[in-house]
Structure formats: structure tokens, C-alpha cells
PDB file of C-alpha atoms in Angstrom:
ATOM      1  CA  MET H   1       0.000   0.000   0.000  1.00 82.00           C
ATOM      2  CA  GLU H   2       1.346   3.382  -0.924  1.00 82.00           C
ATOM      3  CA  THR H   3       0.515   6.450   1.118  1.00 79.00           C
ATOM      4  CA  ASP H   4       1.066  10.175   0.706  1.00 83.00           C
ATOM      5  CA  ALA H   5       0.612  13.198   2.898  1.00 74.00           C
ATOM      6  CA  PRO H   6      -2.229  15.541   1.962  1.00 74.00           C
ATOM      7  CA  THR H   7      -1.415  18.724   0.095  1.00 79.00           C
ATOM      8  CA  ASP H   8      -1.956  20.823   3.225  1.00 77.00           C
ATOM      9  CA  ASN H   9       0.819  18.857   4.953  1.00 73.00           C
ATOM     10  CA  ASN H  10       3.664  18.887   2.409  1.00 74.00           C
ATOM     11  CA  GLY H  11       2.322  16.004   0.340  1.00 74.00           C
ATOM     12  CA  LYS H  12       1.018  15.635  -3.176  1.00 77.00           C
ATOM     13  CA  GLY H  13      -2.296  14.140  -2.070  1.00 74.00           C
ATOM     14  CA  GLU H  14      -1.926  11.438  -4.709  1.00 75.00           C
ATOM     15  CA  ARG H  15      -2.467   8.461  -2.406  1.00 79.00           C
ATOM     16  CA  PHE H  16      -4.400   7.706   0.740  1.00 84.00           C
ATOM     17  CA  SER H  17      -3.135   9.562   3.763  1.00 89.00           C
ATOM     18  CA  PRO H  18      -2.376   7.512   6.878  1.00 91.00           C
ATOM     19  CA  THR H  19      -5.020   9.460   8.809  1.00 92.00           C
ATOM     20  CA  GLY H  20      -7.528   8.845   6.016  1.00 93.00           C
ATOM     21  CA  ILE H  21      -6.790   5.141   6.300  1.00 95.00           C
ATOM     22  CA  LEU H  22      -7.418   5.368  10.053  1.00 96.00           C
ATOM     23  CA  ALA H  23     -10.860   6.908   9.538  1.00 97.00           C
ATOM     24  CA  THR H  24     -11.755   4.533   6.720  1.00 96.00           C
ATOM     25  CA  SER H  25     -10.627   1.572   8.818  1.00 97.00           C
ATOM     26  CA  LEU H  26     -13.202   2.493  11.437  1.00 98.00           C
ATOM     27  CA  GLY H  27     -16.038   2.444   8.919  1.00 97.00           C
ATOM     28  CA  ALA H  28     -14.783  -0.736   7.261  1.00 96.00           C
ATOM     29  CA  SER H  29     -14.406  -2.518  10.595  1.00 97.00           C
ATOM     30  CA  MET H  30     -17.901  -1.510  11.698  1.00 97.00           C
ATOM     31  CA  ILE H  31     -19.506  -2.755   8.487  1.00 96.00           C
ATOM     32  CA  THR H  32     -17.448  -5.958   8.444  1.00 96.00           C
ATOM     33  CA  ILE H  33     -18.390  -6.991  11.972  1.00 96.00           C
ATOM     34  CA  MET H  34     -22.004  -5.956  11.395  1.00 95.00           C
ATOM     35  CA  CYS H  35     -22.145  -8.188   8.303  1.00 95.00           C
ATOM     36  CA  ILE H  36     -20.781 -11.134  10.277  1.00 96.00           C
ATOM     37  CA  LYS H  37     -23.461 -10.658  12.962  1.00 97.00           C
ATOM     38  CA  ALA H  38     -26.189 -10.017  10.364  1.00 96.00           C
ATOM     39  CA  GLN H  39     -25.339 -13.262   8.584  1.00 95.00           C
ATOM     40  CA  GLU H  40     -25.826 -15.127  11.882  1.00 97.00           C
ATOM     41  CA  MET H  41     -29.212 -13.372  12.179  1.00 95.00           C
ATOM     42  CA  GLY H  42     -30.263 -14.174   8.609  1.00 95.00           C
ATOM     43  CA  VAL H  43     -30.083 -10.515   7.530  1.00 94.00           C
ATOM     44  CA  ASN H  44     -28.315  -9.516   4.303  1.00 92.00           C
ATOM     45  CA  LEU H  45     -26.219  -6.356   4.690  1.00 91.00           C
ATOM     46  CA  SER H  46     -24.164  -6.831   1.518  1.00 86.00           C
ATOM     47  CA  ASP H  47     -25.335  -3.542  -0.014  1.00 90.00           C
ATOM     48  CA  VAL H  48     -24.898  -1.309   3.054  1.00 92.00           C
ATOM     49  CA  LYS H  49     -22.473   1.517   2.437  1.00 94.00           C
ATOM     50  CA  ILE H  50     -20.850   4.085   4.682  1.00 95.00           C
ATOM     51  CA  ASP H  51     -19.562   7.595   4.046  1.00 96.00           C
ATOM     52  CA  VAL H  52     -16.545   8.600   6.111  1.00 97.00           C
ATOM     53  CA  LEU H  53     -15.357  12.141   6.799  1.00 97.00           C
ATOM     54  CA  LYS H  54     -12.187  12.836   8.772  1.00 96.00           C
ATOM     55  CA  THR H  55     -11.503  16.165  10.472  1.00 96.00           C
ATOM     56  CA  MET H  56      -8.000  17.178  11.483  1.00 94.00           C
ATOM     57  CA  ALA H  57      -6.964  19.385  14.397  1.00 95.00           C
ATOM     58  CA  ALA H  58      -4.078  21.792  13.861  1.00 90.00           C
ATOM     59  CA  ASP H  59      -2.115  21.795  17.110  1.00 90.00           C
ATOM     60  CA  PRO H  60      -1.116  19.136  17.603  1.00 92.00           C
ATOM     61  CA  ARG H  61      -1.874  17.856  14.117  1.00 91.00           C
ATOM     62  CA  ARG H  62      -4.098  14.835  14.664  1.00 95.00           C
ATOM     63  CA  VAL H  63      -7.450  13.347  13.768  1.00 96.00           C
ATOM     64  CA  SER H  64      -9.973  15.171  15.930  1.00 97.00           C
ATOM     65  CA  ARG H  65     -13.256  13.844  14.551  1.00 98.00           C
ATOM     66  CA  ILE H  66     -14.598  11.042  12.374  1.00 98.00           C
ATOM     67  CA  ASP H  67     -18.094  11.295  10.922  1.00 98.00           C
ATOM     68  CA  LEU H  68     -19.718   8.093   9.685  1.00 98.00           C
ATOM     69  CA  ALA H  69     -22.975   8.040   7.722  1.00 97.00           C
ATOM     70  CA  PHE H  70     -24.562   4.668   7.066  1.00 95.00           C
ATOM     71  CA  LEU H  71     -26.375   4.384   3.743  1.00 93.00           C
ATOM     72  CA  LEU H  72     -28.998   1.685   4.150  1.00 90.00           C
ATOM     73  CA  PRO H  73     -31.036   0.194   1.322  1.00 87.00           C
ATOM     74  CA  ASP H  74     -34.797   0.671   1.627  1.00 84.00           C
ATOM     75  CA  ARG H  75     -35.377  -3.006   2.452  1.00 86.00           C
ATOM     76  CA  LEU H  76     -33.508  -2.555   5.769  1.00 88.00           C
ATOM     77  CA  HIS H  77     -35.596   0.396   6.963  1.00 83.00           C
ATOM     78  CA  SER H  78     -38.299  -1.915   8.259  1.00 84.00           C
ATOM     79  CA  LEU H  79     -35.957  -4.186  10.248  1.00 91.00           C
ATOM     80  CA  ASP H  80     -37.284  -4.723  13.775  1.00 93.00           C
ATOM     81  CA  LYS H  81     -35.898  -2.590  16.627  1.00 94.00           C
ATOM     82  CA  LYS H  82     -34.243  -5.517  18.398  1.00 96.00           C
ATOM     83  CA  SER H  83     -32.263  -6.478  15.289  1.00 95.00           C
ATOM     84  CA  ILE H  84     -31.278  -2.859  14.669  1.00 94.00           C
ATOM     85  CA  THR H  85     -30.060  -2.501  18.263  1.00 95.00           C
ATOM     86  CA  ILE H  86     -28.031  -5.714  18.014  1.00 97.00           C
ATOM     87  CA  LEU H  87     -26.405  -4.595  14.753  1.00 96.00           C
ATOM     88  CA  LYS H  88     -25.628  -1.078  16.053  1.00 96.00           C
ATOM     89  CA  ASN H  89     -24.102  -2.456  19.262  1.00 97.00           C
ATOM     90  CA  THR H  90     -22.067  -4.937  17.236  1.00 97.00           C
ATOM     91  CA  ALA H  91     -20.670  -2.105  15.090  1.00 97.00           C
ATOM     92  CA  LEU H  92     -19.806  -0.021  18.153  1.00 97.00           C
ATOM     93  CA  ALA H  93     -17.888  -2.974  19.604  1.00 97.00           C
ATOM     94  CA  CYS H  94     -15.703  -3.528  16.535  1.00 97.00           C
ATOM     95  CA  PRO H  95     -11.944  -3.780  17.152  1.00 97.00           C
ATOM     96  CA  VAL H  96     -11.113  -0.484  15.462  1.00 97.00           C
ATOM     97  CA  ALA H  97     -13.778   1.422  17.423  1.00 97.00           C
ATOM     98  CA  LYS H  98     -12.309  -0.020  20.611  1.00 96.00           C
ATOM     99  CA  SER H  99      -8.850   1.178  19.464  1.00 97.00           C
ATOM    100  CA  ILE H 100      -9.784   4.789  18.667  1.00 96.00           C
ATOM    101  CA  HIS H 101      -8.411   7.243  21.229  1.00 95.00           C
ATOM    102  CA  PRO H 102     -11.179   8.795  23.369  1.00 95.00           C
ATOM    103  CA  ASP H 103     -10.040  12.291  22.327  1.00 95.00           C
ATOM    104  CA  ILE H 104     -11.266  11.541  18.795  1.00 97.00           C
ATOM    105  CA  GLU H 105     -14.927  12.468  18.491  1.00 98.00           C
ATOM    106  CA  VAL H 106     -16.853   9.825  16.537  1.00 98.00           C
ATOM    107  CA  ILE H 107     -20.223  10.908  15.143  1.00 98.00           C
ATOM    108  CA  ILE H 108     -22.466   8.231  13.651  1.00 97.00           C
ATOM    109  CA  ASP H 109     -25.484   8.894  11.456  1.00 97.00           C
ATOM    110  CA  TRP H 110     -27.399   5.620  11.309  1.00 95.00           C
ATOM    111  CA  GLY H 111     -29.664   6.906   8.542  1.00 89.00           C
ATOM    112  CA  LYS H 112     -33.209   5.687   9.015  1.00 79.00           C
ATOM    113  CA  TRP H 113     -32.082   3.487  11.909  1.00 82.00           C
ATOM    114  CA  LYS H 114     -32.526   6.340  14.390  1.00 72.00           C
TER     115      LYS H 114
END
């Protein structure tokens, strides 16, 4: 895997930044572990997507916030509350979420799974 610093930090911005990989890893880990649990429950999450936005702090330069927005297909909007709660809790317990420093604010938009 090749990485590059963003243009605002002396890079060319031609590859993924290490901090971008960090933020994306959180979303990928959440979806992966949710899909494993959903399969056990007989629920198909193969077409769930997630948008990830990383915000940097200036001093010290670090990831300060990660916004995650789950994009759920219409067929999942009617999933029962118990199943939704199980899947949300599973995502929140993923290994990457448990590894994120508490100073990083993580905001999750569950879409229609409010």
C-alpha cells in the first residue's frame, strides 16, 4: 500500500493519507463486523455503504473527529428494533472502534435506523 501526505501537509495528495486510512478503517471494521453478525441473524447487509469524513486538528496535528454516515437500502428500513439494536451495538464494539483514542470524536449517522 502506498501512502502520501495531503497537500496541506507537504504532500502531493496522490495516495491515501495515513489518517484517512485510520478513519476509513473504522467504517470498514464496523460494516465488516455488522455483516458477520447479520449473517448469523439471517439478515443480508451486503449492499450497506458508509460515508466517512475525517476532520484534522491543527495543534497538535491529529485526527480530531470522524463522521460516519450509514447508507442503508430501503429493504432494511423496516428491520425490527431488536435487530437494529443488536447490529448497532455490534458495530460499536468492533476492534477499530475499541482502538480509537477517546479524544477523537466519533459521530455516527445511522440513517433511518434512528
